[in-house]
Structure formats: C-alpha cells, structure tokens
Amino acid sequence: MDDLDFYDRTVLLRVDVNSPLDPESEAILDDTRFRSHIRTISELKDAKVVILAHQSRPTKKDFTTLEAHGKKFQEILDRPVEYVEDVIGRYAREKIRGMRRGDIILLENVRILSEEVSEMKPEEMGRTLMVERLSGLSDFYINDAFATSHRAQPSIVGFPLVMPSCAGRLMEKELNGLGRVITENSHPVTFVFGGSKVDDTIKVIKNVLKRGKVDKILLTGLVANVFLAADGVDIGKKNLGFVEREGYVKQIEEAKRILKGFKDKIVLPKDLAIKKEGERIDVNVKDFPVDYPICDIGIETLVKFSNVVENAKAVVINGPAGIFEEEEFSLGTCEILKASTRSKCALIGGGHTASVARRLHLGGKVRHISTGGGASIAFLAGEELPGVEALKRSKEKFKNRLDGSVGRAADL
Ligand code: 3PG
C-alpha cells in the first residue's frame, strides 16, 4: 500500500469478515474480523472503496447475504457504508460508476456466484465474469483477506492477474506475525487442532507430519470425533450421522492411514462431554457408544491437554474444542486458550478461536492471534498460499505501473 497512490481511485478491496452468526436472527456475534480491517480502510479514506467479501459457503446454514455485515462495517468505521445487493449485475456496476471520493460500498456475498466456488486454473480465474466486469471499473485490487488466501478462488487469485494489486495492512501484519513465529522458534511445535473443517485440517496434519514440523498433535472438536472413529471408538449413531451429514465419511479412512503411520504423534481425547437433556455430562471414550451429541472434550482430557500446551516450546491452536457458543461446552476451548498464555510462544488462529481469545482478553498475552484458520495453519505448514502467490505474480507483471500514475486497469 505504501507504493500506491489511491487518491480518487476506485479500489477493489477483498476482506474476510466471515463471522459467527446467531442461528435464529443471523445477527453477527463477533466483530473481530471487521475490526482487523479498520487500518486498511482508514488509509483508503480518499479513494472509492468497493469491498468484496463472503459469508460461509453455499449449502451451509450460515450462508447468507451481507446486509448485516454492511451495517457492522458502518458502525465500526463510523462512516457510511452502502450495502449493494448485487456483485456483478447492472445495479452493482452502476453503483460503482456513480461513486465519489470517500465512498465505501459493500457488494453482495461473492460466493453467490457459482464461478467463485468452482474448481478452475488460475488463468481461468482471471477470465471469470466477476474479474472481467469489476476490474474494468476499478484501478487497483487490494487483498486484505489473509484468512481466505489459502483458497484459489477468483476474488482472491483472479484480480491480481489482470490489474495492479497489493497486500492490505492486515495481510501484511499476518504474514509478518506468522513469519516471526516460524523464524524465531526452532521446530518442532505442538498443534492443537479442533473445529469442524475436517478436510482442511487433515490436509495440514498430513503436511506437517510429512515435513517433520510437529512434535505432538492434540485433537479436539469434530476433527477428534473423526479420528476417534478411525481409531475404532464407536462414537454413537448421532455423532456418526453428523460426520456423514458434514460429508466427512471418507476422512475416517484417511484418518486411519494417518494413525497407522503416526500414532505416537497424535493425541486423542480420553473423555468427551455430551449433552443429555440439556446438561453437560462427561463420558470416558471407553464407555461409548452414547447416543447423545458430543459437544466438548471432557475434563480429564482438558487437564491433560492444558498441561501439554503450557509446557510446549511453541504451540499453535486452531479451531474450537467444542460448541463454544454454549457456556458449559465452551470450557475446553477457553481453558486450552488460557493455558496457551503460559507457554513460551503461542499462536492462536481461526475466526471462531480468535473471537473466543478476544473475549477472554488474551491479546498481548500470546505471540500472535491470527484472523486466519485454514490459512494460518497452511502457512505454518509451509504451504504456498494461492492469494499471496497471486500478489507476487501481480507485482512482477505490473511492476512498472504501480506508481499510481496509471489509468484504469482495463485501459492498460
Ligand atoms: C475462514 O473462516 O476460514 C475463511 O473465511 C475461509 O472460509 P472457507 O473455509 O469457507 O473457505
């Protein structure tokens, strides 16, 4: 951003404000990710800012429009932010053409466009309708969505291929913060993986194990349930049904293979908290199957995991241990996060995990709280992030045109 002159220019700004929503009212339950973009947006005060963002994924319960997100931005920035119920249609394009210096608009959830969530090559992403239409109306693209930069999707990878682009301030902060964790700490590290994105997590588990970057992997959340099932524990019909509905049956087989090769590195919960008639009850895995939903790790596991975490040289925590939205099942997530403040170097990642850390006022007590979940663990595992690679390619391609003296990208 230091190299570009945004004065009176139209800037496409990709952010990540994918946030936990109230299942009934769809109200935004945590605004951490919104706040993380304030610095970038403030530095664009003399530009015309077109914000691109997503909420969840098609078919998920919290996949919805960005109307509430527009209001949240307006409240946090204390400036008008117009929500535009369109991404690339005539309505959105007219709105962009009519913008004046200092205006901010938020376009509709980019994942309503099928091309955003389709598999394609990077070059093809540069030729999607979204990229063609919106790049033709703007001067620069900024990627501040670190948390989505592990996704090869047009709004992340396509724009940098066709127009002068740069990293936003949050992206810069994340890459510096995570980079420091890698360089300052000799590996191996302890990872605590939880949450419900089992496919992403398994990919990273395989990667860190293969590269020898890990000492111990402690598992919680849905990821742990899948590994427990792979380890021969009957997690009960209800819980297996949930794994099936989330589309993770195949991952049970994968988990079996991982356990076969690396059982000494992977630590599974010894007990789990289930919800029976609204109450929390801790059950040893030996006493399963239990036909009640698993909602957290049990106390015995919690004590053991906290002990490993606080004695770790470096620890990375990613994904909640249970249904943290319900107080009695937030115990595992909260206590492991608190234990991380007593370790030498802790990194907390993931939208949900970071929001709990913020609620517990852990900022300043750990090395880095990342807004990225999958993105931060992929980065730490040594993977290239497609969003960052695209920015590098863009810099190469447009290096002579990054001084702000260029006209619209489409005229180049
Ligand atoms: C996240 O919350 O990890 C990012 O917003 C990316 O979301 P995704 O996993 O649905 O791509």
XYZ file of C-alpha atoms in Angstrom, residues 17-372:
356
model
C -15.494 -10.822 7.562
C -16.853 -14.363 7.583
C -18.200 -14.395 11.137
C -20.205 -16.475 13.602
C -23.909 -15.637 13.236
C -26.832 -16.144 15.599
C -28.653 -19.146 14.100
C -32.072 -17.527 14.629
C -31.645 -13.813 13.979
C -28.484 -14.044 11.791
C -27.006 -11.250 13.921
C -23.208 -11.057 13.827
C -21.944 -12.499 17.106
C -18.361 -11.325 16.884
C -16.814 -8.381 15.071
C -13.105 -9.262 15.427
C -12.612 -9.717 11.697
C -14.332 -6.409 10.907
C -12.028 -4.564 13.302
C -8.981 -6.196 11.801
C -9.584 -4.329 8.509
C -10.012 -0.847 10.022
C -6.451 0.246 9.353
C -6.557 -0.671 5.669
C -9.904 1.016 5.095
C -8.836 4.140 7.015
C -5.790 4.511 4.801
C -8.119 4.471 1.803
C -10.095 7.489 3.028
C -9.514 9.420 -0.230
C -10.348 6.514 -2.518
C -13.610 4.978 -3.716
C -13.653 1.668 -1.903
C -15.565 -1.332 -3.242
C -15.486 -4.082 -0.649
C -15.714 -7.748 -1.700
C -16.398 -10.374 0.958
C -18.016 -13.726 1.668
C -20.028 -15.290 4.458
C -19.795 -19.060 4.827
C -20.283 -21.392 1.844
C -23.302 -22.366 -0.283
C -25.405 -25.094 1.413
C -24.172 -24.180 4.933
C -26.706 -22.833 7.423
C -24.895 -19.517 7.904
C -24.539 -18.846 4.166
C -26.402 -15.572 3.752
C -26.419 -12.030 2.357
C -24.071 -9.342 3.629
C -26.688 -6.809 4.703
C -25.809 -7.171 8.395
C -22.115 -7.024 7.505
C -22.650 -3.646 5.807
C -24.283 -2.282 8.955
C -21.497 -3.678 11.112
C -18.831 -2.011 8.962
C -20.705 1.285 9.144
C -20.929 1.048 12.943
C -17.265 0.148 13.376
C -15.865 2.645 10.884
C -18.317 5.352 11.917
C -18.674 6.221 8.225
C -21.447 5.481 5.733
C -21.054 2.067 4.116
C -23.626 1.232 1.462
C -24.593 -2.420 1.130
C -25.306 -3.261 -2.533
C -27.421 -6.354 -3.071
C -25.533 -7.435 -6.184
C -21.989 -8.432 -7.187
C -21.574 -8.040 -10.945
C -25.018 -7.139 -12.304
C -26.015 -3.789 -13.762
C -27.115 -2.495 -10.369
C -23.687 -3.086 -8.792
C -21.845 -1.679 -11.795
C -23.927 1.482 -11.832
C -23.315 1.941 -8.138
C -19.549 1.626 -8.682
C -19.600 4.078 -11.617
C -21.526 6.591 -9.514
C -19.100 6.565 -6.574
C -17.389 9.689 -5.303
C -14.152 10.134 -3.403
C -14.519 8.806 0.169
C -17.453 6.491 -0.644
C -17.476 2.913 0.567
C -19.758 0.201 -0.762
C -20.004 -3.447 0.232
C -21.070 -5.790 -2.568
C -23.141 -8.932 -2.006
C -21.588 -12.212 -0.814
C -19.219 -13.169 -3.660
C -19.973 -16.855 -3.069
C -23.462 -16.449 -4.528
C -21.633 -16.579 -7.881
C -21.023 -20.178 -8.884
C -17.758 -19.228 -10.575
C -16.362 -18.156 -7.178
C -16.768 -21.652 -5.777
C -15.880 -23.692 -8.890
C -12.616 -25.508 -9.469
C -10.535 -23.844 -12.208
C -6.990 -22.914 -13.170
C -5.607 -19.506 -12.027
C -5.575 -18.209 -15.619
C -9.247 -19.088 -15.975
C -9.990 -17.152 -12.791
C -8.603 -14.048 -14.453
C -11.235 -14.522 -17.155
C -14.295 -15.011 -14.944
C -17.211 -12.633 -15.327
C -16.616 -11.196 -11.873
C -12.977 -10.387 -12.576
C -13.646 -9.047 -16.080
C -16.534 -6.846 -15.065
C -15.205 -5.449 -11.808
C -11.581 -4.968 -12.891
C -12.855 -2.916 -15.818
C -14.412 -0.470 -13.365
C -11.521 -0.106 -10.960
C -7.883 0.919 -10.718
C -6.385 -1.288 -8.020
C -7.083 -4.513 -6.181
C -6.064 -4.988 -2.555
C -6.090 -8.366 -0.865
C -6.588 -7.902 2.878
C -8.355 -11.263 3.240
C -5.465 -13.228 4.689
C -7.948 -15.703 6.173
C -9.213 -16.672 2.686
C -5.855 -16.604 0.915
C -5.446 -20.378 1.114
C -8.378 -20.610 -1.317
C -7.738 -20.490 -5.043
C -10.879 -18.535 -5.900
C -11.425 -15.741 -8.447
C -11.943 -12.973 -5.876
C -8.602 -13.918 -4.315
C -6.495 -15.099 -7.253
C -8.213 -13.724 -10.377
C -7.926 -9.951 -9.851
C -4.162 -9.778 -9.200
C -3.627 -11.463 -12.569
C -5.293 -8.659 -14.505
C -4.665 -5.449 -12.555
C -2.145 -3.662 -10.305
C -2.603 -5.174 -6.863
C -1.112 -5.177 -3.402
C -1.465 -6.598 0.102
C -3.564 -4.712 2.634
C -2.367 -3.851 6.136
C -3.953 -6.894 7.778
C -2.360 -9.199 5.212
C 0.978 -7.514 5.925
C 0.538 -7.891 9.695
C -0.440 -11.556 9.421
C 2.458 -12.506 7.152
C 4.928 -10.693 9.412
C 3.438 -12.110 12.625
C 3.258 -15.696 11.395
C 6.632 -15.408 9.660
C 8.176 -14.403 13.003
C 6.707 -17.460 14.717
C 8.376 -19.637 12.098
C 11.781 -17.982 12.194
C 12.049 -17.432 15.963
C 11.153 -20.902 17.048
C 13.094 -23.925 16.183
C 10.620 -26.608 15.411
C 9.041 -28.941 16.367
C 5.876 -27.393 17.719
C 2.681 -28.674 19.295
C -0.502 -28.221 17.296
C -3.993 -28.290 18.810
C -6.497 -28.786 16.019
C -10.232 -28.537 16.569
C -13.225 -27.086 14.760
C -15.315 -28.642 12.049
C -13.326 -28.170 8.822
C -12.104 -31.755 8.881
C -10.959 -31.861 5.239
C -8.718 -28.790 5.550
C -7.321 -29.942 8.872
C -6.443 -33.423 7.634
C -4.597 -31.881 4.704
C -2.482 -29.787 7.069
C -1.966 -32.683 9.520
C -0.562 -34.790 6.675
C 1.644 -31.953 5.553
C 3.167 -31.113 8.953
C 3.744 -34.790 9.717
C 5.391 -35.404 6.359
C 7.658 -32.395 6.758
C 8.567 -33.316 10.338
C 7.372 -29.939 11.597
C 5.455 -31.231 14.560
C 6.114 -32.756 17.937
C 2.572 -33.528 19.060
C -0.860 -33.010 17.541
C -3.702 -32.784 20.060
C -7.138 -33.202 18.531
C -10.454 -31.743 19.670
C -13.774 -30.786 18.056
C -15.251 -32.644 15.094
C -11.752 -33.476 13.869
C -11.205 -35.515 17.060
C -14.502 -37.368 16.558
C -13.417 -38.422 13.069
C -10.047 -39.670 14.380
C -11.712 -41.450 17.315
C -13.993 -43.242 14.852
C -10.904 -44.142 12.813
C -9.288 -45.478 15.975
C -12.158 -47.910 16.489
C -14.215 -45.909 19.025
C -17.960 -46.193 18.393
C -18.886 -42.512 18.736
C -22.610 -43.304 18.573
C -25.231 -43.103 15.818
C -26.000 -39.409 16.318
C -22.376 -38.343 16.116
C -21.578 -40.601 13.202
C -24.688 -39.259 11.457
C -23.348 -35.737 11.928
C -19.965 -36.712 10.449
C -21.870 -38.179 7.479
C -24.053 -35.110 7.000
C -20.980 -32.881 7.010
C -19.550 -35.077 4.238
C -16.560 -36.440 6.178
C -17.019 -40.229 5.982
C -14.129 -40.510 3.525
C -11.917 -38.713 6.035
C -12.384 -41.552 8.555
C -10.422 -43.808 6.182
C -7.785 -41.126 5.712
C -7.519 -40.699 9.472
C -6.970 -44.463 9.802
C -3.988 -44.238 7.456
C -2.546 -41.266 9.358
C -2.931 -43.053 12.695
C -1.203 -46.107 11.285
C 1.880 -44.110 10.355
C 1.989 -41.529 13.143
C 0.103 -42.819 16.181
C 2.891 -41.646 18.532
C 2.401 -38.032 17.440
C -1.381 -37.823 17.589
C -3.185 -37.473 20.915
C -6.918 -38.145 21.019
C -9.361 -37.179 23.796
C -9.774 -39.729 26.587
C -13.189 -38.379 27.569
C -15.853 -36.243 25.924
C -18.680 -34.028 27.135
C -22.102 -34.965 25.803
C -25.377 -33.062 26.018
C -28.051 -35.104 27.775
C -31.403 -33.406 28.382
C -29.693 -30.046 28.175
C -26.972 -30.954 30.693
C -23.216 -31.480 30.279
C -22.093 -34.992 31.194
C -18.502 -36.181 30.796
C -18.098 -39.732 29.479
C -14.910 -41.750 29.053
C -14.461 -42.914 25.435
C -14.320 -46.492 26.779
C -17.968 -46.087 27.814
C -19.132 -45.130 24.323
C -21.340 -45.543 22.291
C -23.615 -42.924 23.772
C -26.479 -41.693 21.692
C -26.152 -38.035 22.666
C -24.273 -35.334 20.785
C -20.620 -34.774 21.657
C -20.278 -31.073 22.468
C -16.832 -30.649 24.062
C -13.768 -32.520 25.275
C -14.086 -33.946 28.792
C -12.395 -32.596 31.942
C -9.715 -35.305 32.106
C -8.680 -34.535 28.523
C -8.842 -30.827 29.192
C -6.401 -31.081 32.119
C -4.029 -33.270 30.126
C -4.128 -31.060 27.002
C -3.698 -27.851 29.036
C -0.626 -29.340 30.634
C 0.940 -30.201 27.261
C 0.050 -26.754 25.904
C 1.571 -24.747 28.761
C 4.798 -26.750 28.638
C 5.169 -26.534 24.865
C 8.012 -24.535 23.412
C 5.730 -23.337 20.664
C 2.054 -24.086 20.325
C -0.436 -23.411 17.549
C -4.128 -23.594 18.456
C -6.635 -23.669 15.676
C -10.360 -24.376 15.850
C -12.643 -24.623 18.895
C -12.705 -27.751 21.071
C -16.489 -27.809 21.267
C -19.705 -25.828 20.924
C -18.167 -22.731 22.464
C -21.331 -20.682 21.811
C -22.959 -22.577 24.727
C -21.277 -21.683 28.001
C -20.965 -25.126 29.544
C -19.478 -26.518 26.356
C -17.013 -23.642 25.941
C -14.865 -24.987 28.778
C -12.464 -26.968 26.582
C -11.906 -24.095 24.141
C -11.449 -21.466 26.889
C -9.150 -23.477 29.150
C -6.826 -24.565 26.350
C -6.597 -20.971 25.162
C -5.836 -19.773 28.688
C -3.156 -22.466 29.063
C -1.516 -21.178 25.878
C -0.744 -17.837 27.602
C 1.577 -19.770 29.926
C 3.558 -21.374 27.074
C 6.704 -19.742 25.651
C 5.258 -18.933 22.253
C 1.608 -19.357 21.327
C -0.204 -18.682 18.141
C -3.983 -18.716 18.034
C -5.717 -18.997 14.687
C -9.190 -19.226 13.199
C -12.160 -16.879 13.156
C -14.012 -18.622 15.974
C -10.955 -19.355 18.113
C -9.677 -15.798 17.721
C -13.053 -14.408 18.757
C -13.026 -16.503 21.965
C -9.430 -15.371 22.628
C -10.534 -11.779 22.253
C -13.463 -12.319 24.624
C -11.005 -13.726 27.168
C -8.714 -10.681 26.680
C -5.785 -12.843 25.642
C -4.434 -10.315 23.113
C -0.963 -9.260 24.276
C -0.550 -12.431 26.326
C 0.218 -14.648 23.326
C 2.619 -14.121 20.435
C 0.090 -13.713 17.653
C -3.657 -14.053 17.220
C -4.364 -14.694 13.581
C -7.659 -13.941 11.877
C -6.911 -16.935 9.649
